[in-house]
mmCIF file of C-alpha atoms and ligand atoms in Angstrom:
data_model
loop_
_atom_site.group_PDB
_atom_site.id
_atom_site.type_symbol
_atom_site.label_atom_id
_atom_site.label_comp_id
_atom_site.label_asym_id
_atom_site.label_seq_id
_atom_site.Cartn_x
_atom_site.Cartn_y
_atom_site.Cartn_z
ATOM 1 C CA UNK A 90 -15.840 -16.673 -23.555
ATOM 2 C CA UNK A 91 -14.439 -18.339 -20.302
ATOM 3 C CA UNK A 92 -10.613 -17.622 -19.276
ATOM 4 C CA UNK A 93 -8.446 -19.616 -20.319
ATOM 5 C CA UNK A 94 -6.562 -20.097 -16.830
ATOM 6 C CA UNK A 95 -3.706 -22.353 -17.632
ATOM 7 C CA UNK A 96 -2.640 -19.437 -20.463
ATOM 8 C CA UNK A 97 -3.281 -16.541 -17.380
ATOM 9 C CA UNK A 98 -1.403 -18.245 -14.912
ATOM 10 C CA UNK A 99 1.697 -18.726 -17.396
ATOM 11 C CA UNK A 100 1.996 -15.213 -17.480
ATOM 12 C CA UNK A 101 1.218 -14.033 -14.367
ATOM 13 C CA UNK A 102 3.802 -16.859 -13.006
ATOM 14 C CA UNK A 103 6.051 -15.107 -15.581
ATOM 15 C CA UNK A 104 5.944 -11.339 -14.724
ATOM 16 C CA UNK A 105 5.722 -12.410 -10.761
ATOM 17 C CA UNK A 106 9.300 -14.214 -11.300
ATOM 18 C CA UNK A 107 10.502 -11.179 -13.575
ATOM 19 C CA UNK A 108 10.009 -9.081 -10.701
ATOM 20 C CA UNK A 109 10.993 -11.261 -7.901
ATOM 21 C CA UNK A 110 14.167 -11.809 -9.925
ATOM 22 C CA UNK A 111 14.849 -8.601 -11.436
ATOM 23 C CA UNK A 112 15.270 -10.351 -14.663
ATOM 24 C CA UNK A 113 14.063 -9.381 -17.786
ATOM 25 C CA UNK A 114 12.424 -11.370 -21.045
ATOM 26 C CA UNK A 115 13.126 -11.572 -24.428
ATOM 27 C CA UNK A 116 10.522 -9.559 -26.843
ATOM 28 C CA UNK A 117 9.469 -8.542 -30.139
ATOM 29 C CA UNK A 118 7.949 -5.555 -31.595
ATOM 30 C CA UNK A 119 7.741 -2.582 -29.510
ATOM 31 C CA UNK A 120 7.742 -2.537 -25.721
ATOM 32 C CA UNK A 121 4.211 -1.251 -23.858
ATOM 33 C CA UNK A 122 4.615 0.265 -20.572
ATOM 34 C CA UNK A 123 1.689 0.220 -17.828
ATOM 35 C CA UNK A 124 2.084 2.371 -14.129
ATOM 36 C CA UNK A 125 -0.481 1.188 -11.627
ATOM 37 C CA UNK A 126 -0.807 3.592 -8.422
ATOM 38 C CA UNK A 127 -1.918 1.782 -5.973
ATOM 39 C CA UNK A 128 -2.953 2.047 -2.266
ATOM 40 C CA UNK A 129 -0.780 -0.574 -1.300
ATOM 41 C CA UNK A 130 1.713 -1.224 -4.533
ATOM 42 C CA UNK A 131 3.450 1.043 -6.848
ATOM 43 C CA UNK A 132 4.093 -1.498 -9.836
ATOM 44 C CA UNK A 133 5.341 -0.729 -13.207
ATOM 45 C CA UNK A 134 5.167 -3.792 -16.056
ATOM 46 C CA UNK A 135 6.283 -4.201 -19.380
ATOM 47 C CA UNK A 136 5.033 -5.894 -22.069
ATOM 48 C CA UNK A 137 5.720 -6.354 -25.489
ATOM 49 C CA UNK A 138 3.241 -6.230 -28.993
ATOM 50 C CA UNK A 139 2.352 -9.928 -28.106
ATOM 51 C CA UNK A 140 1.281 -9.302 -24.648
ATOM 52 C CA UNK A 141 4.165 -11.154 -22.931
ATOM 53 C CA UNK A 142 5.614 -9.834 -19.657
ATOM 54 C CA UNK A 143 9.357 -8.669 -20.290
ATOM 55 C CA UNK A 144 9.905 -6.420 -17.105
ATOM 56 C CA UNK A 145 8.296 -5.280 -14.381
ATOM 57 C CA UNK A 146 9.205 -3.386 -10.936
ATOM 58 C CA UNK A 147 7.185 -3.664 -7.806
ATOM 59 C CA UNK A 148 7.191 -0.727 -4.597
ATOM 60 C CA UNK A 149 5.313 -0.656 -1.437
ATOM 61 C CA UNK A 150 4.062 2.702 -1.202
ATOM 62 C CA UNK A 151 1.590 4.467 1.138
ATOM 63 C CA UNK A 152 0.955 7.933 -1.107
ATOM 64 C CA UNK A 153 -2.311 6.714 -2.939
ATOM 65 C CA UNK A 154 -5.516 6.565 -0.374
ATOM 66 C CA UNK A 155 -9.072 5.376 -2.076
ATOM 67 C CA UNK A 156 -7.833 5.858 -5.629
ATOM 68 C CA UNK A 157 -6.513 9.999 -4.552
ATOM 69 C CA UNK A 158 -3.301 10.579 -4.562
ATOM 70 C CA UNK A 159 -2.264 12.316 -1.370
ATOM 71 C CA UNK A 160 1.257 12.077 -1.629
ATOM 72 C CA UNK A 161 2.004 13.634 -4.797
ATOM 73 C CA UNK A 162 5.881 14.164 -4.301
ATOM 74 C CA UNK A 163 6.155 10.716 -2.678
ATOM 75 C CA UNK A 164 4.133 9.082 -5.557
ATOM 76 C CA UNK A 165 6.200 10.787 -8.469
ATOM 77 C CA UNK A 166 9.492 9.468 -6.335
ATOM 78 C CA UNK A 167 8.757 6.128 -6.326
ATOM 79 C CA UNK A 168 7.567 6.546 -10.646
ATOM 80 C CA UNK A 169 10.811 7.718 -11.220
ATOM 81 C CA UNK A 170 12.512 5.114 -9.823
ATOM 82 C CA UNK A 171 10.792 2.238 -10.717
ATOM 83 C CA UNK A 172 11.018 3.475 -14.572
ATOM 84 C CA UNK A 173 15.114 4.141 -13.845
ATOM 85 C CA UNK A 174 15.301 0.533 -12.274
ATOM 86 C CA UNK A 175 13.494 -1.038 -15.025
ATOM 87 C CA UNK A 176 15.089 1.155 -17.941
ATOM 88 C CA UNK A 177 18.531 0.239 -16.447
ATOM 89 C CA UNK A 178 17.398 -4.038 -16.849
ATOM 90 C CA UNK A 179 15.960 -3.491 -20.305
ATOM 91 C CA UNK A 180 19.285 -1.113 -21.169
ATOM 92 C CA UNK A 181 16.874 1.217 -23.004
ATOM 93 C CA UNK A 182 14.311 4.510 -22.041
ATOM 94 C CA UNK A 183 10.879 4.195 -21.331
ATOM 95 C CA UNK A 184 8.950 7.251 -22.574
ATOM 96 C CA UNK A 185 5.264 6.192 -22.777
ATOM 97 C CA UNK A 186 3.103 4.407 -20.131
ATOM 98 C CA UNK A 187 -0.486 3.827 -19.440
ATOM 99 C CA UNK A 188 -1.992 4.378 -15.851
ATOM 100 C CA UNK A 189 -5.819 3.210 -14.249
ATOM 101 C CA UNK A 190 -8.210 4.679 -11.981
ATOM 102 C CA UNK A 191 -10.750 2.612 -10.062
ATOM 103 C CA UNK A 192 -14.271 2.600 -11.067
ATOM 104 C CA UNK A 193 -16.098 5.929 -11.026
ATOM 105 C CA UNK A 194 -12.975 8.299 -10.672
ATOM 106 C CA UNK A 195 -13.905 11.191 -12.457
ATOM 107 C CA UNK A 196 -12.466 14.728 -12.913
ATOM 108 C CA UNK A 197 -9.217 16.005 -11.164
ATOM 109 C CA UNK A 198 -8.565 12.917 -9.527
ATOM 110 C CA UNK A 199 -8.087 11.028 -12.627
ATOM 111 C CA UNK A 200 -5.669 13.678 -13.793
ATOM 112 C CA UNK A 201 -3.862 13.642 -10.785
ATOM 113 C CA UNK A 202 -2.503 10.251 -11.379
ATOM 114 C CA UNK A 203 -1.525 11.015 -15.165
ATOM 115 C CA UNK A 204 0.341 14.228 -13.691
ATOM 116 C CA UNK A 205 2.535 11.941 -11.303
ATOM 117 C CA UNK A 206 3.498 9.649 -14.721
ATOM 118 C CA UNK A 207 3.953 12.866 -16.728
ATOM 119 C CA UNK A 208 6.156 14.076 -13.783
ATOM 120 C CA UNK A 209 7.955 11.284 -13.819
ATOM 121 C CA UNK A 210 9.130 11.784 -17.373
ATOM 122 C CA UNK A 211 6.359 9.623 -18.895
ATOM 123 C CA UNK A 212 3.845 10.600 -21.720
ATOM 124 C CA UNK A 213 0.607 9.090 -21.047
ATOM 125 C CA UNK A 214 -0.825 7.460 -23.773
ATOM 126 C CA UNK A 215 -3.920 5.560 -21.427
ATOM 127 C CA UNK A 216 -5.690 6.202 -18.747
ATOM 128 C CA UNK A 217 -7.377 2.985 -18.263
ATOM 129 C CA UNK A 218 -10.239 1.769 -15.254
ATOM 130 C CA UNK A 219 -8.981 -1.020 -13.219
ATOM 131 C CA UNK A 220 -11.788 -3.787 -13.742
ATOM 132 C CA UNK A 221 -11.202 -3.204 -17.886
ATOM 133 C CA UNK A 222 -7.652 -3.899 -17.515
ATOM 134 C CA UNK A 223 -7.785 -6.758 -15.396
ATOM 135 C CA UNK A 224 -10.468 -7.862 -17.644
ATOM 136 C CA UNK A 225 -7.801 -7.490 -20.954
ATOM 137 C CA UNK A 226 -5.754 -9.996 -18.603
ATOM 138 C CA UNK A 227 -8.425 -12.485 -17.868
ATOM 139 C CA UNK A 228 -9.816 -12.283 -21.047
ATOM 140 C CA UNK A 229 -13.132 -12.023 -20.694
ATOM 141 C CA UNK A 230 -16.060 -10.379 -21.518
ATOM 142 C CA UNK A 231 -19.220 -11.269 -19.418
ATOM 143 C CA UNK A 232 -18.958 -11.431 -15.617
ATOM 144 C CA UNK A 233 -18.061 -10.089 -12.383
ATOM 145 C CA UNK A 234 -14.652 -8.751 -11.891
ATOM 146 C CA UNK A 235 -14.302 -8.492 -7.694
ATOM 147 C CA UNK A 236 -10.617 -6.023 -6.961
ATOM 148 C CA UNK A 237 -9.867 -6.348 -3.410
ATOM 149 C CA UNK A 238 -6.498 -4.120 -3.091
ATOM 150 C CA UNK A 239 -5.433 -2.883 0.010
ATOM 151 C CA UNK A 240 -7.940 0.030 0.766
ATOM 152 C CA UNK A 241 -10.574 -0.253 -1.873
ATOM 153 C CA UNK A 242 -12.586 -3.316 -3.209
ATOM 154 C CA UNK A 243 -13.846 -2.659 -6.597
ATOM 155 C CA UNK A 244 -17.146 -4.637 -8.192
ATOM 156 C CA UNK A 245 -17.316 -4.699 -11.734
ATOM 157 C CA UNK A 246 -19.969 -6.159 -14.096
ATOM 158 C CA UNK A 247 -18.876 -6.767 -17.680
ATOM 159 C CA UNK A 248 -21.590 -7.866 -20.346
ATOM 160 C CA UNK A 249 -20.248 -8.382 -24.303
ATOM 161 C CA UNK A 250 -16.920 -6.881 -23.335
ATOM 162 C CA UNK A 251 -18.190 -3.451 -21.791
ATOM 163 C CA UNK A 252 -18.538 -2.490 -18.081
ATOM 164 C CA UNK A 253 -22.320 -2.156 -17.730
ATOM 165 C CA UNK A 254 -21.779 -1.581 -13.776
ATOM 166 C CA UNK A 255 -18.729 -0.555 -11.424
ATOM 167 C CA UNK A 256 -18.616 0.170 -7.328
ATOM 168 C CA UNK A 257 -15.874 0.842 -5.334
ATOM 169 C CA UNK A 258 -16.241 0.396 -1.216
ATOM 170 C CA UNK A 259 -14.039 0.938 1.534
ATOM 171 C CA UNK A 260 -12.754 -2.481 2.313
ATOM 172 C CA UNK A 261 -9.568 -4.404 1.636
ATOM 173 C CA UNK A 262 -6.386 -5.940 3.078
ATOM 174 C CA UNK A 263 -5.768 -2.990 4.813
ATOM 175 C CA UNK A 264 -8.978 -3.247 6.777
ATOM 176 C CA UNK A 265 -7.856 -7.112 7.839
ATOM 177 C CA UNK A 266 -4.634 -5.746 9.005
ATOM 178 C CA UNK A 267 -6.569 -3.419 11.371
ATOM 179 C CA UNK A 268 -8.826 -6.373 12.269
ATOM 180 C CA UNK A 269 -5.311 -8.777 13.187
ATOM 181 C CA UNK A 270 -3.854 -5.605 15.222
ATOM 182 C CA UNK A 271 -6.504 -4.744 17.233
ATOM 183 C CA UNK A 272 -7.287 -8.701 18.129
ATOM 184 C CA UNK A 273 -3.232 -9.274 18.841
ATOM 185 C CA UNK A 274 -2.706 -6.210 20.498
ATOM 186 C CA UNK A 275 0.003 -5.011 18.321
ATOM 187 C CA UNK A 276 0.601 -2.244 15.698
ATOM 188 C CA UNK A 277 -0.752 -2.205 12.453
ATOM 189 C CA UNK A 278 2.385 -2.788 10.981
ATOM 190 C CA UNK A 279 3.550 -5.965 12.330
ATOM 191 C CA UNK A 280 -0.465 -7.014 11.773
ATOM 192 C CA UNK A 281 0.417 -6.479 8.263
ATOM 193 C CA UNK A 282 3.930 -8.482 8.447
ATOM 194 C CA UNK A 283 1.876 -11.186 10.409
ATOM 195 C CA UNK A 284 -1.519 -11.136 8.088
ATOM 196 C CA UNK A 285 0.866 -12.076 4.402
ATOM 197 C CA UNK A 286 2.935 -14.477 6.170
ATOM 198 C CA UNK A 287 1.925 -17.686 5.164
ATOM 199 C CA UNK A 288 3.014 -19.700 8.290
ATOM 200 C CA UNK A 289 0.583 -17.655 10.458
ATOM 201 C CA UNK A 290 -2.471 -17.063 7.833
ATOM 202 C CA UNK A 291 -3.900 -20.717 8.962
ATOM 203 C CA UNK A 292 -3.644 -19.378 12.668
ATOM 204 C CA UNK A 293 -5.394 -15.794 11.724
ATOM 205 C CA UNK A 294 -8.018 -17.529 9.838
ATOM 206 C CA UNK A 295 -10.792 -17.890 12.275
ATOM 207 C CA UNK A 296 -10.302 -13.617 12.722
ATOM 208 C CA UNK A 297 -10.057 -12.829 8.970
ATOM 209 C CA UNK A 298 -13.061 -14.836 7.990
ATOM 210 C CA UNK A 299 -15.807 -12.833 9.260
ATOM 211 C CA UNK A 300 -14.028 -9.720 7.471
ATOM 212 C CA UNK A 301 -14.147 -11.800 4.206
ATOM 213 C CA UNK A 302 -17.915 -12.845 4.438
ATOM 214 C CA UNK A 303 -18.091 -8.883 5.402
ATOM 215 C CA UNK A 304 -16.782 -8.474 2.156
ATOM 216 C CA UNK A 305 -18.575 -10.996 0.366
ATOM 217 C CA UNK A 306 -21.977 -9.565 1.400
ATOM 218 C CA UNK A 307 -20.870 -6.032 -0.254
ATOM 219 C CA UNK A 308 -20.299 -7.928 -3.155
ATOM 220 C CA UNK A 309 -23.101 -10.542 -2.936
ATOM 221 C CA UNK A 310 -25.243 -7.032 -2.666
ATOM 222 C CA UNK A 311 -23.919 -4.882 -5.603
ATOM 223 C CA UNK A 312 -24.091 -7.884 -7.957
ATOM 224 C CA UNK A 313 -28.045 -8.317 -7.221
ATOM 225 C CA UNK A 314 -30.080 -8.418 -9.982
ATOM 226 C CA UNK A 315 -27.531 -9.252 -12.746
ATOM 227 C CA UNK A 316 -27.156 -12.363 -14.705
ATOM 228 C CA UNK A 317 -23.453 -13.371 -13.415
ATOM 229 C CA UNK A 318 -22.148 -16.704 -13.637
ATOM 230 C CA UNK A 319 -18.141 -16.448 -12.640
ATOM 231 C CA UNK A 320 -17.202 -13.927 -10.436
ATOM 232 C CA UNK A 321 -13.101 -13.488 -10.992
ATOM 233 C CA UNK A 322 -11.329 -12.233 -8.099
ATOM 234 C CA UNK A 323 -8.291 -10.206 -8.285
ATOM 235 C CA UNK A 324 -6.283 -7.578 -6.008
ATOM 236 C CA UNK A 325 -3.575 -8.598 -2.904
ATOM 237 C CA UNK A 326 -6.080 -9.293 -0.111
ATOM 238 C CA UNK A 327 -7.685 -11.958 -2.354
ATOM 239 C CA UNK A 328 -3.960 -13.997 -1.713
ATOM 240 C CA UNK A 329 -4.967 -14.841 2.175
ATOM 241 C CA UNK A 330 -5.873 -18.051 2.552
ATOM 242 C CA UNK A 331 -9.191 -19.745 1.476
ATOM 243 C CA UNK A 332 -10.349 -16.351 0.481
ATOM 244 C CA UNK A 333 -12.376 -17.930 -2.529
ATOM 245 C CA UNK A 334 -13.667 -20.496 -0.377
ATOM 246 C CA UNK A 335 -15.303 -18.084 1.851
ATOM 247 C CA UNK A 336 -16.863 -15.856 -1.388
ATOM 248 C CA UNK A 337 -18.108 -19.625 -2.965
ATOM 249 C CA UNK A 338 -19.880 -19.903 0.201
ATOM 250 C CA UNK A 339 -21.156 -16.825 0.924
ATOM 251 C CA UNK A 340 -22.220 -16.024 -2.684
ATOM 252 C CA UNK A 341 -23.049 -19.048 -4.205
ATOM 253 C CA UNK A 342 -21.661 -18.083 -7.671
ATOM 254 C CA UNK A 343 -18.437 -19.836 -9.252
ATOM 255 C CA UNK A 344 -15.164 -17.829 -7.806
ATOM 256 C CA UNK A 345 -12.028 -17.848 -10.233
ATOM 257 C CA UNK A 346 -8.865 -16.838 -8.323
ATOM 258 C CA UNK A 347 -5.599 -16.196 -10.855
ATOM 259 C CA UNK A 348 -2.209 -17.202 -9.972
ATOM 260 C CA UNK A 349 -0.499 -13.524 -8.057
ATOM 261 C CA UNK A 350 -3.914 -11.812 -8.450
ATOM 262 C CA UNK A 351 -1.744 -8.254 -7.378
ATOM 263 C CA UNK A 352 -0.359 -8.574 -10.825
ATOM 264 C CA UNK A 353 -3.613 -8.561 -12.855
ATOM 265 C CA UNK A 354 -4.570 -5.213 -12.794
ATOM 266 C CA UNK A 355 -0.813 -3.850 -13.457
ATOM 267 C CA UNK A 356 0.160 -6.365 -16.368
ATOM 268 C CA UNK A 357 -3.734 -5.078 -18.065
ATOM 269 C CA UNK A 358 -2.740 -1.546 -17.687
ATOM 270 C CA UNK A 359 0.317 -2.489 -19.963
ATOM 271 C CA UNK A 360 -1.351 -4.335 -22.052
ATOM 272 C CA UNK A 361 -3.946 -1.467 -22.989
ATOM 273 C CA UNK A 362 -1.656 1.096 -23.645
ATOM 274 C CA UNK A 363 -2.035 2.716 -27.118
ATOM 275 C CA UNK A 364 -4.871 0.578 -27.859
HETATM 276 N N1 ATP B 592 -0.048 -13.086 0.434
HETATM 277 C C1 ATP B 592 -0.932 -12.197 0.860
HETATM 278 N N2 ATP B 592 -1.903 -12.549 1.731
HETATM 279 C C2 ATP B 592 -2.799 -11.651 2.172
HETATM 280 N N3 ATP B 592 -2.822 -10.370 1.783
HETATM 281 C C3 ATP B 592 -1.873 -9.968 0.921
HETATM 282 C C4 ATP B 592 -0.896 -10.844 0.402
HETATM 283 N N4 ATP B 592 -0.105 -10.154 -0.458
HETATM 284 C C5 ATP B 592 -0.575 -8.894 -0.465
HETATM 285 N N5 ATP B 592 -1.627 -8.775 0.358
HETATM 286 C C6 ATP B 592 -2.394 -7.560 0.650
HETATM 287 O O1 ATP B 592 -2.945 -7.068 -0.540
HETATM 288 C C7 ATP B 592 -3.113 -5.651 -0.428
HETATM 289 C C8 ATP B 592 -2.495 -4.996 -1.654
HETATM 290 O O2 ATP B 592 -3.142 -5.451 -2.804
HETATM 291 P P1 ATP B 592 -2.952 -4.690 -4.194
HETATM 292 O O3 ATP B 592 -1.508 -4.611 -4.536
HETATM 293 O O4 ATP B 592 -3.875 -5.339 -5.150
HETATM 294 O O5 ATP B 592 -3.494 -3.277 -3.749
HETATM 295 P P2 ATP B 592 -3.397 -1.870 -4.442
HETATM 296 O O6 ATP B 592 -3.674 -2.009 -5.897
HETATM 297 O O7 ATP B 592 -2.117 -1.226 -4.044
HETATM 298 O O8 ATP B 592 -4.600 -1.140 -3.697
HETATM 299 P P3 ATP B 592 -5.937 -0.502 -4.268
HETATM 300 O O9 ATP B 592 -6.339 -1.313 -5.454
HETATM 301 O O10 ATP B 592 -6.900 -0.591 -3.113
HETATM 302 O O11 ATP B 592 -5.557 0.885 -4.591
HETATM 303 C C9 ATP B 592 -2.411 -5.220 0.848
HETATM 304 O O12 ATP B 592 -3.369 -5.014 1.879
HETATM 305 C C10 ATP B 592 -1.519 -6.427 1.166
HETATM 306 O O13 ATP B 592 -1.270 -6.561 2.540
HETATM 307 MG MG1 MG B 593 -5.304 -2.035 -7.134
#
């Protein structure tokens, strides 16, 4: 089944403004709750029985490094109050929420992030991976699903709905941020400020594309050998400019790029909890 990107964008466009707005939507049915821990982004999103976004909270954070938590106080923080923030919008307490892991997390470390949502007062009712839930968003069930996030870039293969094949490499926005510091001379931080600015990403683009194709190759490389015919990108760093252009042309393969691809994988955390 192909996505139906006109209905994804609709929502995405929805739960971005929700958040940029602090606003929240009407909904029926009961309310599902999804916590994504993320290298870059904190972001908790709620959903209701249909799917559609009704709330969501977004929080730079630093305390998650290659899918491991190594802030564990910081990261149960910032939990707590993104679910206050959002409780106090929807006037009502969350109590469950679903989390994700990337690809291949296994053992402790996929505990660890359900013990930051159960310190934060949550019961965790899912513990999801990342390329099914952005998958539940997109909608599809054959593919590759390509998550470039800020420290990790995971490759996912889906055949008849089930992930037949998942990688996760070290590669992401932050790793262009280091690339725009180190060729401007300045700190990583202001590289970051400079690199999601979209006045100067025209400007940076002749230093960020080789680090795409870089990227592209890993992909091109893990995907080898499998019948794909749409790669879907999602994840932050995908935003920069012409990023799909670059994959297209390194790859060769049809590139689908969602409205806010950040989003994906938190709204299809939500939208697999208690499933
Ligand atoms: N408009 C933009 N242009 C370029 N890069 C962007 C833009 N917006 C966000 N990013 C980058 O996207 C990255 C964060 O993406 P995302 O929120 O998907 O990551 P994450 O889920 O926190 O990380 P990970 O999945 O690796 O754990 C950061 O490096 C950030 O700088
Ligand atoms: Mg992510």
């Amino acid at each position: 089944m192909s996505v139906d990107l006109l209905k994804v964008n609709n929502c995405l466009n929805s739960l971005a403004k929700l958040i940029d707005e602090r606003q929240v939507n009407e909904y029926n049915g009961n309310l599902k709750v999804g916590v994504d821990l993320g290298t870059a982004n904190i972001v908790l999103t709620v959903v209701d029985d249909s799917g559609k976004p009704v709330a969501g909270a977004l929080y730079p954070a630093n305390v998650v490094r290659d899918g491991l938590v190594i802030d564990y106080i910081g990261a149960i923080r910032i939990v707590k109050e993104l679910k206050k923030d959002v409780e106090k919008l929807l006037g009502m307490t969350l109590t469950r929420a679903a989390t994700a892991v990337p690809p291949g997390t296994i053992g402790g470390n996929m505990k660890a992030m359900s013990n930051v949502l159960e310190a934060a007062n949550f019961e965790v009712t899912g513990v999801v991976d990342e390329p099914t839930a952005a998958a539940t968003v997109l909608q599809v069930s054959d593919g590759a699903v390509v998550d470039v996030g800020g420290g990790t870039t995971g490759i996912s293969i889906l055949k008849n709905g089930k992930v037949i094949y998942t990688a996760d490499e070290p590669t992401g926005g932050t790793h262009m941020g280091l690339v725009i510091a180190g060729n401007y001379k300045i700190s990583f931080l202001e590289a970051e400020k400079m690199k999601i600015d979209p006045n100067k990403q025209n400007e940076l683009f002749p230093i960020i594309k080789p680090v795409i194709e870089k990227m592209a190759h890993i992909v091109k490389k893990h995907i080898a050998g499998y019948e794909i015919d749409k790669i879907y990108i999602v994840g932050g760093a995908s935003c920069f400019v012409e990023f799909e252009k670059v994959f297209l042309k390194e790859i060769g393969i049809e590139i689908i790029k969602p409205a806010h691809p950040h989003l994906i994988t938190p709204l299809g955390i939500a939208l697999n909890e208690f499933k």
